[in-house]
Coordinates of C-alpha atoms in Angstrom, one line a residue:
M2 CA 12.5 -70.7 18.1
Q3 CA 11.2 -67.1 18.3
I4 CA 13.9 -64.4 18.5
S5 CA 12.4 -63.2 21.8
N6 CA 13.0 -66.5 23.4
Y7 CA 16.8 -65.9 23.3
I8 CA 16.5 -62.7 25.3
P9 CA 16.7 -64.1 28.9
E10 CA 20.1 -65.8 28.1
V11 CA 21.4 -62.9 26.0
I12 CA 21.0 -60.2 28.6
T13 CA 23.0 -62.2 31.2
N14 CA 26.0 -61.5 29.1
F15 CA 25.7 -57.7 29.4
N16 CA 26.6 -55.4 32.3
C17 CA 23.0 -54.5 33.0
L18 CA 20.3 -54.9 35.6
A19 CA 17.4 -56.3 33.5
K20 CA 15.4 -59.5 33.2
G21 CA 14.2 -61.1 30.0
G22 CA 10.6 -61.3 31.2
H23 CA 10.5 -57.5 31.0
A24 CA 11.3 -57.3 27.3
A25 CA 8.8 -55.7 24.9
P26 CA 9.2 -55.2 21.1
Y27 CA 10.1 -51.6 20.4
G28 CA 10.2 -49.2 17.4
S29 CA 9.2 -49.4 13.8
G30 CA 12.6 -50.0 12.0
H31 CA 12.7 -52.1 8.8
I32 CA 16.0 -53.8 9.6
N33 CA 16.9 -54.8 13.2
D34 CA 14.7 -56.3 15.9
S35 CA 14.6 -54.1 19.0
F36 CA 13.3 -54.7 22.5
L37 CA 12.8 -52.4 25.5
L38 CA 14.1 -53.9 28.7
K39 CA 13.0 -52.5 32.1
N40 CA 15.6 -52.1 34.8
E41 CA 15.2 -54.3 37.9
H42 CA 15.4 -51.1 39.9
A43 CA 12.7 -48.5 39.5
D44 CA 15.1 -45.6 39.6
G45 CA 17.6 -47.2 37.2
P46 CA 18.0 -46.7 33.5
H47 CA 16.1 -48.9 31.1
Y48 CA 17.8 -50.6 28.1
L49 CA 17.4 -51.1 24.4
L50 CA 18.4 -54.6 23.2
Q51 CA 18.8 -55.0 19.5
R52 CA 19.4 -58.1 17.3
I53 CA 21.7 -57.0 14.5
N54 CA 20.5 -58.0 11.1
T55 CA 23.7 -59.6 9.8
S56 CA 22.4 -60.3 6.4
I57 CA 22.8 -56.5 6.0
F58 CA 25.4 -55.7 8.5
S59 CA 27.9 -58.5 8.0
N60 CA 30.8 -56.8 9.6
V61 CA 29.6 -56.6 13.2
D62 CA 33.1 -55.8 14.5
G63 CA 33.5 -52.9 12.0
L64 CA 30.0 -51.6 12.7
T65 CA 30.6 -51.7 16.5
E66 CA 34.0 -50.0 16.2
N67 CA 32.4 -47.2 14.1
M68 CA 29.7 -46.6 16.7
L69 CA 32.2 -46.6 19.6
R70 CA 34.6 -44.2 17.8
V71 CA 31.8 -41.8 16.9
T72 CA 30.0 -41.8 20.2
D73 CA 33.3 -41.4 22.1
H74 CA 34.1 -38.4 20.0
L75 CA 30.7 -36.8 20.6
K76 CA 30.9 -37.5 24.3
R77 CA 34.3 -35.8 24.5
K78 CA 32.9 -32.8 22.7
L79 CA 30.0 -32.5 25.1
A80 CA 32.2 -33.1 28.2
D81 CA 33.3 -29.4 28.1
G82 CA 29.9 -28.5 29.6
S83 CA 28.1 -27.7 26.4
G84 CA 25.8 -30.6 26.9
D85 CA 25.0 -33.9 28.7
P86 CA 26.9 -36.8 27.1
M87 CA 24.6 -39.4 28.7
K88 CA 21.5 -37.8 27.4
E89 CA 22.6 -36.4 24.0
V90 CA 24.7 -39.4 22.8
M91 CA 23.9 -43.1 22.5
T92 CA 25.7 -45.2 25.1
L93 CA 26.7 -48.8 24.2
I94 CA 26.7 -51.2 27.1
P95 CA 29.7 -53.7 27.2
T96 CA 29.4 -57.4 27.8
H97 CA 31.2 -59.1 30.7
D98 CA 34.1 -60.0 28.5
G99 CA 34.6 -56.4 27.3
K100 CA 33.0 -56.6 23.9
Y101 CA 30.0 -54.5 22.9
Y102 CA 28.0 -57.3 21.3
H103 CA 27.1 -60.9 22.1
R104 CA 26.6 -63.8 19.8
D105 CA 24.0 -66.3 21.0
P106 CA 24.2 -70.1 20.3
A107 CA 22.0 -69.7 17.2
G108 CA 24.5 -67.2 15.7
N109 CA 22.4 -64.1 16.3
Y110 CA 24.4 -60.9 17.2
W111 CA 23.0 -58.6 19.9
R112 CA 23.9 -55.2 21.3
M113 CA 22.6 -53.2 24.2
L114 CA 22.3 -49.5 24.8
H115 CA 21.0 -47.2 27.5
F116 CA 17.4 -46.3 26.7
L117 CA 16.8 -42.6 26.8
S118 CA 13.7 -42.1 28.8
D119 CA 11.3 -39.1 28.5
T120 CA 12.0 -38.8 24.8
R121 CA 9.9 -39.3 21.7
S122 CA 10.4 -39.9 18.0
Y123 CA 8.1 -39.4 15.1
D124 CA 7.7 -41.3 11.8
M125 CA 6.3 -38.1 10.3
V126 CA 6.9 -34.5 11.1
S127 CA 3.7 -32.5 11.9
T128 CA 5.0 -29.1 13.1
E129 CA 7.6 -26.6 11.9
K130 CA 9.2 -26.7 15.4
Q131 CA 9.8 -30.5 15.0
A132 CA 11.3 -29.9 11.5
Y133 CA 13.5 -27.1 12.8
Q134 CA 14.7 -29.2 15.7
G135 CA 15.4 -32.2 13.4
G136 CA 17.5 -29.9 11.3
K137 CA 19.4 -28.6 14.3
A138 CA 20.0 -32.2 15.5
F139 CA 21.6 -33.5 12.3
G140 CA 23.4 -30.2 11.6
K141 CA 24.9 -30.4 15.1
F142 CA 25.8 -34.1 14.6
Q143 CA 27.7 -33.3 11.4
S144 CA 29.3 -30.2 12.9
M145 CA 30.6 -32.0 16.0
L146 CA 32.1 -34.7 13.8
S147 CA 33.5 -32.3 11.2
D148 CA 37.0 -32.7 12.7
F149 CA 36.8 -36.5 12.9
P150 CA 39.0 -38.4 10.4
S151 CA 36.2 -40.0 8.4
E152 CA 38.6 -42.2 6.5
V153 CA 39.2 -44.4 9.6
L154 CA 35.6 -45.6 9.6
Y155 CA 34.7 -49.0 8.2
E156 CA 32.4 -49.1 5.2
V157 CA 29.9 -51.3 6.9
I158 CA 27.6 -51.3 3.8
P159 CA 29.7 -50.9 0.7
N160 CA 28.1 -48.6 -1.9
F161 CA 25.2 -47.8 0.4
H162 CA 24.4 -44.4 -1.2
N163 CA 26.1 -45.1 -4.6
I164 CA 23.3 -44.7 -7.1
K165 CA 25.4 -46.2 -9.9
F166 CA 25.7 -49.4 -7.8
R167 CA 21.9 -49.3 -7.0
L168 CA 21.0 -49.0 -10.6
A169 CA 23.3 -52.0 -11.4
Q170 CA 21.4 -54.0 -8.7
L171 CA 18.1 -53.0 -10.3
Q172 CA 19.4 -54.1 -13.7
E173 CA 20.4 -57.5 -12.3
A174 CA 17.0 -57.8 -10.7
I175 CA 15.4 -57.0 -14.0
E176 CA 17.4 -59.7 -15.8
K177 CA 16.8 -62.4 -13.2
N178 CA 13.1 -61.5 -12.5
L179 CA 13.2 -63.9 -9.6
A180 CA 9.7 -63.2 -8.4
G181 CA 8.1 -63.0 -11.9
R182 CA 7.0 -59.4 -11.3
L183 CA 8.7 -57.6 -14.2
D184 CA 5.6 -57.2 -16.3
T185 CA 3.9 -55.0 -13.7
V186 CA 6.6 -52.3 -13.3
H187 CA 7.1 -50.9 -16.8
E188 CA 6.1 -47.4 -15.8
E189 CA 8.4 -47.3 -12.8
L190 CA 11.3 -48.6 -14.9
A191 CA 10.7 -45.9 -17.6
L192 CA 11.0 -43.2 -14.9
V193 CA 14.2 -44.7 -13.6
K194 CA 15.8 -44.7 -17.0
L195 CA 14.7 -41.2 -17.9
H196 CA 16.5 -39.6 -14.9
A197 CA 19.4 -42.1 -14.4
D198 CA 22.2 -39.9 -16.0
A199 CA 21.2 -36.8 -13.9
M200 CA 21.3 -38.8 -10.7
L201 CA 24.9 -39.8 -11.1
Y202 CA 26.2 -36.4 -10.0
F203 CA 28.0 -37.7 -6.9
Q204 CA 29.7 -40.5 -8.9
Q205 CA 31.2 -38.1 -11.4
P206 CA 35.0 -37.9 -11.1
E207 CA 35.0 -34.1 -11.1
T208 CA 32.5 -34.1 -8.2
A209 CA 34.5 -36.6 -6.2
S210 CA 37.6 -34.4 -6.7
M211 CA 36.0 -31.3 -5.3
L212 CA 33.5 -32.3 -2.7
P213 CA 34.9 -33.3 0.7
K214 CA 33.9 -36.5 2.3
R215 CA 32.9 -36.3 6.0
V216 CA 31.4 -38.4 8.7
T217 CA 27.8 -38.9 7.8
H218 CA 24.9 -40.7 9.5
N219 CA 23.5 -42.2 6.3
D220 CA 20.0 -42.9 7.6
T221 CA 18.6 -39.5 8.5
K222 CA 14.9 -40.4 8.7
F223 CA 13.2 -38.1 11.1
N224 CA 12.5 -41.0 13.5
N225 CA 16.3 -41.2 14.1
V226 CA 16.1 -38.0 16.1
L227 CA 14.9 -38.2 19.7
L228 CA 13.1 -35.2 20.9
N229 CA 12.5 -34.3 24.6
S230 CA 9.1 -33.6 26.1
N231 CA 9.2 -30.1 24.7
D232 CA 9.8 -31.4 21.2
E233 CA 13.4 -30.1 21.3
A234 CA 16.2 -32.2 19.8
Q235 CA 18.0 -34.3 22.3
C236 CA 19.9 -37.2 20.5
V237 CA 20.6 -38.6 17.1
I238 CA 20.2 -42.4 17.2
D239 CA 20.7 -45.5 15.1
L240 CA 24.3 -45.1 14.3
E241 CA 25.1 -48.4 12.6
T242 CA 25.3 -46.8 9.2
V243 CA 27.7 -44.0 10.2
M244 CA 30.4 -44.0 7.5
E245 CA 32.3 -41.6 5.3
G246 CA 30.1 -39.8 2.8
Y247 CA 28.8 -36.5 1.5
V248 CA 26.8 -34.1 3.6
A249 CA 24.2 -33.9 0.9
Y250 CA 23.4 -37.5 1.5
D251 CA 22.3 -36.8 5.0
F252 CA 20.4 -33.7 4.0
G253 CA 18.6 -35.3 1.1
D254 CA 17.6 -38.4 3.1
A255 CA 16.2 -36.2 5.9
I256 CA 14.3 -34.0 3.5
R257 CA 12.8 -37.2 1.9
T258 CA 10.9 -37.8 5.1
I259 CA 10.4 -34.2 6.2
I260 CA 8.9 -32.7 3.1
N261 CA 6.5 -35.5 2.2
T262 CA 2.8 -34.7 3.1
A263 CA 2.1 -38.5 3.2
A264 CA 3.7 -41.7 4.5
E265 CA 6.7 -43.3 2.9
D266 CA 4.5 -46.1 1.6
E267 CA 1.4 -44.0 0.8
A268 CA -0.9 -46.0 -1.6
D269 CA -2.9 -42.9 -2.8
L270 CA -0.4 -41.0 -4.8
K271 CA -2.7 -37.9 -4.8
K272 CA -1.9 -37.5 -1.1
I273 CA 1.8 -37.0 -1.8
N274 CA 2.9 -33.4 -2.0
L275 CA 5.5 -31.0 -0.6
N276 CA 5.3 -29.4 2.8
L277 CA 7.5 -26.4 2.0
P278 CA 7.2 -24.7 5.4
L279 CA 8.6 -27.9 7.0
F280 CA 11.4 -28.0 4.5
Q281 CA 12.3 -24.4 5.2
A282 CA 12.2 -25.0 9.0
Y283 CA 14.4 -28.0 8.7
T284 CA 16.9 -26.2 6.4
K285 CA 17.0 -23.3 8.8
G286 CA 17.8 -25.5 11.7
Y287 CA 20.3 -27.5 9.8
L288 CA 22.3 -24.5 8.4
E289 CA 22.4 -22.8 11.8
N290 CA 24.5 -25.6 13.0
A291 CA 26.3 -26.8 9.9
A292 CA 27.0 -23.7 7.7
G293 CA 30.1 -22.9 9.7
F294 CA 32.0 -25.9 8.4
L295 CA 30.4 -26.4 5.0
T296 CA 32.1 -25.3 1.8
D297 CA 30.2 -23.4 -0.8
L298 CA 30.2 -26.4 -3.1
E299 CA 28.7 -28.5 -0.3
I300 CA 25.9 -26.0 0.1
Q301 CA 25.3 -26.1 -3.6
S302 CA 25.1 -29.9 -3.6
L303 CA 22.3 -30.0 -1.1
I304 CA 19.6 -29.8 -3.8
K305 CA 21.3 -32.7 -5.5
G306 CA 20.8 -34.8 -2.4
V307 CA 17.2 -33.7 -2.1
L308 CA 16.5 -35.0 -5.6
L309 CA 18.6 -38.1 -5.3
F310 CA 17.2 -39.7 -2.3
P311 CA 13.5 -40.4 -3.1
Y312 CA 14.8 -41.5 -6.6
M313 CA 17.3 -43.9 -5.0
Q314 CA 15.0 -45.1 -2.3
G315 CA 12.4 -45.9 -5.0
V316 CA 15.1 -47.8 -7.0
R317 CA 15.9 -49.8 -3.8
F318 CA 12.3 -50.6 -3.0
L319 CA 11.7 -51.6 -6.7
T320 CA 14.7 -53.8 -6.7
D321 CA 13.6 -55.6 -3.6
H322 CA 10.1 -56.1 -5.1
L323 CA 11.6 -57.7 -8.2
N324 CA 13.8 -59.9 -6.0
G325 CA 10.9 -61.2 -3.9
D326 CA 11.2 -58.9 -0.9
T327 CA 14.4 -60.2 0.6
Y328 CA 15.8 -57.0 2.1
Y329 CA 13.0 -54.9 3.6
K330 CA 10.4 -56.2 6.0
I331 CA 7.0 -56.0 4.4
K332 CA 3.5 -55.9 5.9
F333 CA 1.5 -57.1 3.0
P334 CA 2.0 -58.4 -0.6
N335 CA 3.5 -55.8 -3.0
H336 CA 4.4 -53.5 -0.1
N337 CA 7.8 -52.7 -1.7
L338 CA 6.1 -51.8 -5.0
Q339 CA 3.8 -49.5 -3.1
R340 CA 6.7 -48.0 -1.4
A341 CA 8.6 -47.5 -4.7
R342 CA 5.6 -45.8 -6.4
A343 CA 5.2 -43.4 -3.5
Q344 CA 8.9 -42.5 -3.6
F345 CA 8.9 -42.0 -7.3
Q346 CA 5.9 -39.7 -7.0
L347 CA 7.7 -37.7 -4.4
F348 CA 10.7 -37.5 -6.8
R349 CA 8.5 -36.3 -9.7
I350 CA 7.1 -33.4 -7.6
L351 CA 10.6 -32.5 -6.2
H352 CA 12.0 -32.5 -9.6
E353 CA 9.3 -30.1 -10.8
K354 CA 9.8 -27.8 -7.8
A355 CA 13.6 -27.9 -7.7
P356 CA 14.1 -24.2 -8.5
L357 CA 11.8 -23.2 -5.6
I358 CA 13.6 -25.6 -3.3
Q359 CA 17.0 -24.2 -4.2
Q360 CA 15.7 -20.6 -3.7
I361 CA 14.6 -21.6 -0.1
I362 CA 18.1 -22.9 0.6
E363 CA 19.7 -19.8 -0.7
T364 CA 17.4 -17.6 1.2
E365 CA 18.2 -19.4 4.5
I366 CA 21.9 -19.1 3.8
N367 CA 21.6 -15.3 3.1
N368 CA 19.4 -14.8 6.2
L369 CA 22.1 -16.6 8.3
K370 CA 24.8 -14.5 6.9
T371 CA 22.9 -11.3 7.5
S372 CA 22.1 -12.4 11.1
Q373 CA 25.8 -13.1 11.7
A374 CA 26.9 -9.8 10.3
H375 CA 24.6 -8.0 12.7
G376 CA 25.3 -10.4 15.5

């Protein structure tokens, strides 16, 4: 039975005004299945229905509790008149029994949210304004949650951004070679090995003792920011990975998608390069909203996140390729290998240009301090 066939029954369990016949697949995410539901009333809000991928998010209760806690905190912050809680924060819709998810007879878990109309998202950034607004969105998101007790959040995906754990997963995939693909990835494995020690910065005891942990989004691809019709940031979405982490994780993952001149899975590695004006614009927007709560060490760690994330994403894609494509959705054979090679190429270029990238970060911090001093 196709997933969409469950929708008519599923939506009857939520406090909404929608019919299953109005459901249409929505979005380009790798993990969950999403559907746009039209409201029965033309002037009413539409809805986003999502089937939660429980092979990845096994703790649905913890995931839902995290989302509720974070969105409630954000809404309270905006209720002072500084913004519109219904437009700038995701809103989960309860079921008739008071829960915020429904389990269908086949064991699928579903959640529903208000769909934010008149917004747009981009898989790739094309203008400096978009990059700047993306930086503002994630900087504001972190800033508004900087006083939230991050330790109360469930770790919905253990070791999600732990590169030591990801490298161990890769080693296990190498040893098992389940898909028989090991002989085709020697070059990729050599690069992983060459830089492995340097990538362990956030797992070092001295780092952990000095860097504060905060509420982090943990999936800061640019398409997780909704922009309004004027390409201005409106809402940060896809909060299922919100957990405790380091701010450099969110910064690095965002830059991974902002700075790349090509797609995440670009086959022609010659097309992959750095768009430094977009990087500078994102960094400017981010620091304008985040610098007020960041420590000096956190600011210094941002470059570490920039280098870590294409490396780690390449490791994850490569691991899934060796395991037979069991985690990420693929569109064609060897798609995960193509993704891995693209990420490793981005990492190579970032590693070479790291001094220049660090200089841009420092310049934006100094510009901000000068502006505030004269402000």
